[in-house]
Tab-separated table of N, CA and C in Angstrom:
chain	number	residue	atom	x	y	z
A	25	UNK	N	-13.143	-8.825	-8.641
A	25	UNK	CA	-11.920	-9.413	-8.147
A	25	UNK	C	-11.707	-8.988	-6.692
A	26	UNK	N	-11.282	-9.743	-5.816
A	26	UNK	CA	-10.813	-9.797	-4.611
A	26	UNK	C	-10.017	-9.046	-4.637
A	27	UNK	N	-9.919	-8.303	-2.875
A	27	UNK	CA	-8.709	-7.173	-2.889
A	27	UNK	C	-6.901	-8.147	-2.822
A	28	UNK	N	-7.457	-9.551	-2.291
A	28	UNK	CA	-6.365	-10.487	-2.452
A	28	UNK	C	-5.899	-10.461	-3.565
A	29	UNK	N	-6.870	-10.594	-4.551
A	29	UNK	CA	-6.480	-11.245	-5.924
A	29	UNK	C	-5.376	-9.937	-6.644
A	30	UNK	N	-5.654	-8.843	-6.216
A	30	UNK	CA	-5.436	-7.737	-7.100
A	30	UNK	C	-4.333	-7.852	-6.191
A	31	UNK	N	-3.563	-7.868	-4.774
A	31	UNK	CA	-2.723	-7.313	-4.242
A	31	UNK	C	-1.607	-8.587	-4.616
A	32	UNK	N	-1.998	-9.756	-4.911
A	32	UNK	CA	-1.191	-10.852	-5.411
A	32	UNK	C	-0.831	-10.820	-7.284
A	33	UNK	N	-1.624	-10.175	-7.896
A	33	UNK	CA	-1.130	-10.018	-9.200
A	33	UNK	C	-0.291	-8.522	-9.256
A	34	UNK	N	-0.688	-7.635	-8.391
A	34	UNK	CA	0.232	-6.639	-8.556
A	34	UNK	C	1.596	-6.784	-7.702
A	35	UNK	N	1.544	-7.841	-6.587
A	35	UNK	CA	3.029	-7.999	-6.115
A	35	UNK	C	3.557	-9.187	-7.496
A	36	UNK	N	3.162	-10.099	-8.224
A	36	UNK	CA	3.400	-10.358	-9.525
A	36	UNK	C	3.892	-9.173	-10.502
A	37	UNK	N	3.603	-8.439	-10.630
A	37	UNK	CA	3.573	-7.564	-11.580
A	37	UNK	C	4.648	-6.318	-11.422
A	38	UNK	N	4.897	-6.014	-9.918
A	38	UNK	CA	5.807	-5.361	-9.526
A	38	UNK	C	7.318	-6.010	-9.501
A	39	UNK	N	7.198	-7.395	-9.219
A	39	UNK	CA	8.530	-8.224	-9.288
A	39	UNK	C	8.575	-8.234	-10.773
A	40	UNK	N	7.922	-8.511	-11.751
A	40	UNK	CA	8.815	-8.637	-13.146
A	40	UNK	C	9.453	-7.437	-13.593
A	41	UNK	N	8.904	-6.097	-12.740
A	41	UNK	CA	9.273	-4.993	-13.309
A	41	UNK	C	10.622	-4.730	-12.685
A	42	UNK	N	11.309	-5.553	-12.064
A	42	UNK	CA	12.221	-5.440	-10.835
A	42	UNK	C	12.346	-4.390	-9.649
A	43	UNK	N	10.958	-4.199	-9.106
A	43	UNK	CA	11.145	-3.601	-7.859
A	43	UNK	C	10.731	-4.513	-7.115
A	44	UNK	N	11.257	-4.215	-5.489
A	44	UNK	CA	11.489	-4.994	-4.443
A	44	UNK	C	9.956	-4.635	-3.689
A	45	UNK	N	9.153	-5.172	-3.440
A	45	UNK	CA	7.931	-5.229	-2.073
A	45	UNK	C	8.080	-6.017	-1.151
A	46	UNK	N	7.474	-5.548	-0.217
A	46	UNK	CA	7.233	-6.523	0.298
A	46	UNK	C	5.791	-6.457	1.187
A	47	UNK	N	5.032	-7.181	1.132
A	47	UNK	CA	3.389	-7.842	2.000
A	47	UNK	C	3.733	-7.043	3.316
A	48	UNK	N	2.549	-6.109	3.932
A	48	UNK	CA	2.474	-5.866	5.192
A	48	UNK	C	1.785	-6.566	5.809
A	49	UNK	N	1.360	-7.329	6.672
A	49	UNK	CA	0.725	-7.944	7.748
A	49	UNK	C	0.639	-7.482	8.907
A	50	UNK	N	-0.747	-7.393	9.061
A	50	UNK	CA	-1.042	-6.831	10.602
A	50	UNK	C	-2.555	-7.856	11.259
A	51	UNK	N	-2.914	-8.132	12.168
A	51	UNK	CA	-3.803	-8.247	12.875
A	51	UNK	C	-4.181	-7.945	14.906
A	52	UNK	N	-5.315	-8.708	14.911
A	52	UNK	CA	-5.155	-8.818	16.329
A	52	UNK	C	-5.376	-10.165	16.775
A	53	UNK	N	-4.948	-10.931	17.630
A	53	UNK	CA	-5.473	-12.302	18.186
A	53	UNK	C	-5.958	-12.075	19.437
A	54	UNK	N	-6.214	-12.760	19.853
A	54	UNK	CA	-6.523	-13.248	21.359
A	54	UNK	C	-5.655	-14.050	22.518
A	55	UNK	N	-4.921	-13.234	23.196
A	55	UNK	CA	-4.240	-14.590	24.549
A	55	UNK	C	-5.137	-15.559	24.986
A	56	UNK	N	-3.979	-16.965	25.249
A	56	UNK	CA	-5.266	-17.686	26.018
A	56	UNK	C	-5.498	-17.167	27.009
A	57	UNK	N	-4.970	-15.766	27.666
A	57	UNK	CA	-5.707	-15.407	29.218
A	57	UNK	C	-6.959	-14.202	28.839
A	58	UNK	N	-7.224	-14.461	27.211
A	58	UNK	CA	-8.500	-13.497	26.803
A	58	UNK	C	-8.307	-11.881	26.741
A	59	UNK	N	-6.915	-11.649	26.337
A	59	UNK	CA	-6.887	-10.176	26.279
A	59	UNK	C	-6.563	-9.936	24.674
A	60	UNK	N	-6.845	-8.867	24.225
A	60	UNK	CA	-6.390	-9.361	22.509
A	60	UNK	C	-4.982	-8.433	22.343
A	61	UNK	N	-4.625	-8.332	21.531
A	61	UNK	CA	-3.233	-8.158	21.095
A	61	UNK	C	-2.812	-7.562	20.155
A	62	UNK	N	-2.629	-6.875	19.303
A	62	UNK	CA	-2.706	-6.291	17.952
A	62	UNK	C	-0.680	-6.176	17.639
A	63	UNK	N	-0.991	-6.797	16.368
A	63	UNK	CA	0.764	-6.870	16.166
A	63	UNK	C	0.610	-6.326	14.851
A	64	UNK	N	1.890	-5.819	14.359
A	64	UNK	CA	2.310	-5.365	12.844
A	64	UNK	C	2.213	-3.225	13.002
A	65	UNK	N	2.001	-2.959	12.094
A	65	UNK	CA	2.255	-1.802	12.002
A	65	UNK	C	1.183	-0.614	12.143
A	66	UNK	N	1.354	0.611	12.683
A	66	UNK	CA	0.063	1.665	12.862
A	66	UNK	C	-1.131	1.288	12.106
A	67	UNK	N	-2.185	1.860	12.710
A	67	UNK	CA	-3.152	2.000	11.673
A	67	UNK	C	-3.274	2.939	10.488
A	68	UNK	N	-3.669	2.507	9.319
A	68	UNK	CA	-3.904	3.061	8.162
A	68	UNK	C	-2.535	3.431	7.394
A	69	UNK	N	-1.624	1.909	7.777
A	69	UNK	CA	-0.159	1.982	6.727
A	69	UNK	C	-0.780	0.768	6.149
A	70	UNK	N	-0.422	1.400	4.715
A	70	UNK	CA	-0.485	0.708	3.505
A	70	UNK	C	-0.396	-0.783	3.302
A	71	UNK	N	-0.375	-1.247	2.555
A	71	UNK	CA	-0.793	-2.763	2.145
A	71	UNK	C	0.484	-3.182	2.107
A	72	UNK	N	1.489	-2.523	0.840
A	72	UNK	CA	2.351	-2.569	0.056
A	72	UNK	C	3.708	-1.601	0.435
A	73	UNK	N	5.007	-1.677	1.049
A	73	UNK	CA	6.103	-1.473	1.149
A	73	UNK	C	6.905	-1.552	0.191
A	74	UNK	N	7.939	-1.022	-0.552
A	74	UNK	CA	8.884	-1.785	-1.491
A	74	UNK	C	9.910	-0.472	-1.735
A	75	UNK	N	10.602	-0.672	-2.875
A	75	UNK	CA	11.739	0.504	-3.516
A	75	UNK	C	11.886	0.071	-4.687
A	76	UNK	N	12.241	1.374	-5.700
A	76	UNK	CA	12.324	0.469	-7.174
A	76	UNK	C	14.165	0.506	-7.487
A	77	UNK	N	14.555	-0.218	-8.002
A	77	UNK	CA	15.691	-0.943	-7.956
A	77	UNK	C	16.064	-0.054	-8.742
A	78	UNK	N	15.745	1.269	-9.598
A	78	UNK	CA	16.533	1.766	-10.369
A	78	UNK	C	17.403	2.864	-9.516
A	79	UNK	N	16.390	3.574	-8.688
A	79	UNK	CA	16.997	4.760	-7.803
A	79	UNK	C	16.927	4.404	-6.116
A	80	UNK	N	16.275	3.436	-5.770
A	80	UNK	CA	16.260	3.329	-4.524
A	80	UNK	C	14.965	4.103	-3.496
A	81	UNK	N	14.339	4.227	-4.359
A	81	UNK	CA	12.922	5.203	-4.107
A	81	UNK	C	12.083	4.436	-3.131
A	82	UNK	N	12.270	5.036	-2.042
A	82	UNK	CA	10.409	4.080	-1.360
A	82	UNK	C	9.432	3.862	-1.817
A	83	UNK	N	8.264	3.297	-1.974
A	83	UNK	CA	7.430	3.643	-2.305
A	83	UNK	C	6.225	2.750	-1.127
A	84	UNK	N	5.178	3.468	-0.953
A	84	UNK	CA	3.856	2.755	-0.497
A	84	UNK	C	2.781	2.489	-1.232
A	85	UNK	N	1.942	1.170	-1.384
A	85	UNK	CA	0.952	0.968	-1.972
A	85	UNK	C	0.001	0.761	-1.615
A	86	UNK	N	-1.211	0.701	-1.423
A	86	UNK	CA	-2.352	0.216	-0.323
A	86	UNK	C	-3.649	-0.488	-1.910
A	87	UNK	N	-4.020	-1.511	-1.631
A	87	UNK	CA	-4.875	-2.141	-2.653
A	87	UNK	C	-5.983	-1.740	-2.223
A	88	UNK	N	-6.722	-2.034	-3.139
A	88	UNK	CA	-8.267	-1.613	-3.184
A	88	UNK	C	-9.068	-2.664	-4.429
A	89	UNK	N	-10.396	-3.017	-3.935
A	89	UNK	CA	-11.138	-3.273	-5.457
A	89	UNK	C	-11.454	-1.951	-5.793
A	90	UNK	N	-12.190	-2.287	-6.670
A	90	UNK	CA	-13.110	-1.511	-7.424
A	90	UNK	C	-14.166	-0.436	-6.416
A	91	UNK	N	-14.396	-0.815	-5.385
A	91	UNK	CA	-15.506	-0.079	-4.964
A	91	UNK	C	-14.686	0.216	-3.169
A	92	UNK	N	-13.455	-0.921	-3.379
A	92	UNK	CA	-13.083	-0.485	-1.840
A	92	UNK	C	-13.151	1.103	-1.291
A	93	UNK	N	-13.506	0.861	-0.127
A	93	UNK	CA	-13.453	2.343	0.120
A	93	UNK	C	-12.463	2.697	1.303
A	94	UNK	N	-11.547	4.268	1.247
A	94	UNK	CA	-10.602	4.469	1.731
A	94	UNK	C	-10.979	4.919	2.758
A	95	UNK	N	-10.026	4.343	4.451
A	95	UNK	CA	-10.476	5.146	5.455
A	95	UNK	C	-9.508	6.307	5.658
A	96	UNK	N	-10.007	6.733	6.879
A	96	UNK	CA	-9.700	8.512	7.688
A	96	UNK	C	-8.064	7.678	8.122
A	97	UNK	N	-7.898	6.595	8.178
A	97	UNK	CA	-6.655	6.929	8.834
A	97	UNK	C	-5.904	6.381	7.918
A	98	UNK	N	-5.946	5.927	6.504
A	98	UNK	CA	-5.145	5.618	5.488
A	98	UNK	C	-5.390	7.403	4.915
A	99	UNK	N	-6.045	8.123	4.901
A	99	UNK	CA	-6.113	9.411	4.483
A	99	UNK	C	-4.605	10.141	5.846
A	100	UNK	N	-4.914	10.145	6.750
A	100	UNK	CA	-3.826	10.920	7.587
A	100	UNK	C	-2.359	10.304	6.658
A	101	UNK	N	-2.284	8.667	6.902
A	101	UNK	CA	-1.309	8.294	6.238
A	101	UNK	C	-0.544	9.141	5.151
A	102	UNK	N	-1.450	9.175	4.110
A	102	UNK	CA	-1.438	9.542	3.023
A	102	UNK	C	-0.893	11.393	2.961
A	103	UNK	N	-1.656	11.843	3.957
A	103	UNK	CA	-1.040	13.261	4.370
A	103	UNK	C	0.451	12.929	4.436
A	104	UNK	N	0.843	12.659	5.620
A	104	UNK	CA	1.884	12.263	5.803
A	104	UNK	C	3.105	12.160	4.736
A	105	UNK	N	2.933	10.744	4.255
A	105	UNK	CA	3.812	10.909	2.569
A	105	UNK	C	3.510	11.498	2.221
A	106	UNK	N	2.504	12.551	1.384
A	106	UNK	CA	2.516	13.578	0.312
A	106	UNK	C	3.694	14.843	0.822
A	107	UNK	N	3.601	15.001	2.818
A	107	UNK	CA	4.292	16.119	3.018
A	107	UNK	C	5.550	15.725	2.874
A	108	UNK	N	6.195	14.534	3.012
A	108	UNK	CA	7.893	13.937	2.745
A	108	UNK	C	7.745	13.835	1.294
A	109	UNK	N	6.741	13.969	0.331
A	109	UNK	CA	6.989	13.724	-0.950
A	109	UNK	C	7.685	12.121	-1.492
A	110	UNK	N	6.606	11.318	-0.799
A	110	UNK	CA	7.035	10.062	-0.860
A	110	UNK	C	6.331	9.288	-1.595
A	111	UNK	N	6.688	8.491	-2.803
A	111	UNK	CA	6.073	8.089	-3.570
A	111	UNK	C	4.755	6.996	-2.929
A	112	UNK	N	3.443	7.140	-3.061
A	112	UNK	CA	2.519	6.466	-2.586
A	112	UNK	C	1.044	6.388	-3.840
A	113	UNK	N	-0.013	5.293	-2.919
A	113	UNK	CA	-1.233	5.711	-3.674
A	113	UNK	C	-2.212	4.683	-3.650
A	114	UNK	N	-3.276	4.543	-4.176
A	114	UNK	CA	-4.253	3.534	-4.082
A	114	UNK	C	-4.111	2.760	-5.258
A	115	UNK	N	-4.243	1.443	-5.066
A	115	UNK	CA	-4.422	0.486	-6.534
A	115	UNK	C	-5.221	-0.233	-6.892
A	116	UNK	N	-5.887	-0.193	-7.477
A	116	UNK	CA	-6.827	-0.555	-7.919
A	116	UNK	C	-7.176	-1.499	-8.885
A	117	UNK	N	-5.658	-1.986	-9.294
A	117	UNK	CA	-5.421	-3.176	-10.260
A	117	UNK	C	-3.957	-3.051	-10.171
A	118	UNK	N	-3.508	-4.025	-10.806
A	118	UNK	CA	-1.726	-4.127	-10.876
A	118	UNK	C	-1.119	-3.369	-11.967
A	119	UNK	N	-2.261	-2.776	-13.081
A	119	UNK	CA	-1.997	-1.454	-13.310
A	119	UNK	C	-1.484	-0.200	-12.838
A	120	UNK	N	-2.481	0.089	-11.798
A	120	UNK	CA	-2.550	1.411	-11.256
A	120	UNK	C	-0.946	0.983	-10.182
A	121	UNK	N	-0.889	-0.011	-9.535
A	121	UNK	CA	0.430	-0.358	-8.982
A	121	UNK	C	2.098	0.100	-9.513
A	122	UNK	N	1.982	-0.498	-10.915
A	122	UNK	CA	3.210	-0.327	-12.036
A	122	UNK	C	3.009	1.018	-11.949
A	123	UNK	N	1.868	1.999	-12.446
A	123	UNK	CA	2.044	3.225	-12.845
A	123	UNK	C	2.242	4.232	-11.445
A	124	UNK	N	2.002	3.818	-10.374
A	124	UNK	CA	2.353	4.678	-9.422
A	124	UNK	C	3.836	4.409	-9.003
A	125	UNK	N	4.377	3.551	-9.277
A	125	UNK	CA	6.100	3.064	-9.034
A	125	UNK	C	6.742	3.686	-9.840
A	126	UNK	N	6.553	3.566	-11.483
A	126	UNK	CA	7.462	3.953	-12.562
A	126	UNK	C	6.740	5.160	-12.813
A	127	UNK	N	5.697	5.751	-12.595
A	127	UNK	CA	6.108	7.720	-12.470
A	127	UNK	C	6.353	8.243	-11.444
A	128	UNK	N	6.294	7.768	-9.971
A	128	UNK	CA	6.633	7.821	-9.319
A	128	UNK	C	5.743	9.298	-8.373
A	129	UNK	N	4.094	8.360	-8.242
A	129	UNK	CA	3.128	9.328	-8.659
A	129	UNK	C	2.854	9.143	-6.476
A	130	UNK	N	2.633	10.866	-5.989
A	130	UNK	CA	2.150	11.061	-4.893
A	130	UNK	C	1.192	11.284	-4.719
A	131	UNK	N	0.658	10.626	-4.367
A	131	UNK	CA	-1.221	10.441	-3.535
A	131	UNK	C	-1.875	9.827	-4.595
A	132	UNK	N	-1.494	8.979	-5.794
A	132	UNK	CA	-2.295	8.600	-6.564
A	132	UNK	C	-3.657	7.377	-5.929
A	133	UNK	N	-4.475	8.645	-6.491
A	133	UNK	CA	-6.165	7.724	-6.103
A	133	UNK	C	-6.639	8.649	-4.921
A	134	UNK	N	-5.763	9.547	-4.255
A	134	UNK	CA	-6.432	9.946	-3.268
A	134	UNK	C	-6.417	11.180	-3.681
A	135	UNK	N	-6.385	11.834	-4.650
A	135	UNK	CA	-6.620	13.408	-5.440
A	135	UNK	C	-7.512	13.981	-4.701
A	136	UNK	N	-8.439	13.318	-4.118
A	136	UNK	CA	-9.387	14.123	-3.163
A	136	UNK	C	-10.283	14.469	-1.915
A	137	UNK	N	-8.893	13.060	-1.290
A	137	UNK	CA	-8.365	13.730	0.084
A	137	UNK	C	-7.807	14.458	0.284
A	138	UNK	N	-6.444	14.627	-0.271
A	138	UNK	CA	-5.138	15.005	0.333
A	138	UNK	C	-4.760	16.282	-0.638
């Protein structure tokens, strides 16, 4: 499965549970005067933004397949929230998504980076 496919059934899967996400978007384009441009947010922030509607909790998600592999600057990231104790983690299906929201699990998937 596509890292699309998984980040579109787990934003599915997170709305029936009633928490709020929302899609990060980032790239770079090109001006037509040929300089490129990079818009949206730092490097190595997460996929996935949201809060769960029961307590108001942040949370970050970053998708992955099966074999995706995590970089050095989604790892700093990941430092980062673990030291605010902010709910985050890797997903790996819309499983691992639900279960890092509703336990409200820090650094899940990255046990051995961070």
């Amino acid at each position: 499965m596509r890292e699309q496919q998984i980040q579109n059934e787990a934003r599915i899967a997170l709305s029936k549970d009633e928490h709020t996400q929302f899609r990060i978007n980032t790239g770079t384009v090109i001006t037509r005067d040929g300089r490129p441009f990079s818009s949206g947010t730092p490097k190595g922030f997460f996929d996935l933004v949201g809060y769960r509607k029961q307590d108001k909790q942040i949370f970050f998600i970053d998708m992955k397949t099966k074999t995706g592999r995590i970089r050095d600057d989604q790892i700093k990231f990941s430092i980062k929230l673990k030291k605010d104790n902010v709910i985050h983690g890797i997903a790996r299906s819309p499983e691992d998504a639900l279960k890092i929201v509703n336990e409200g699990l820090i650094g899940y998937g990255l046990e051995k980076y961070v």
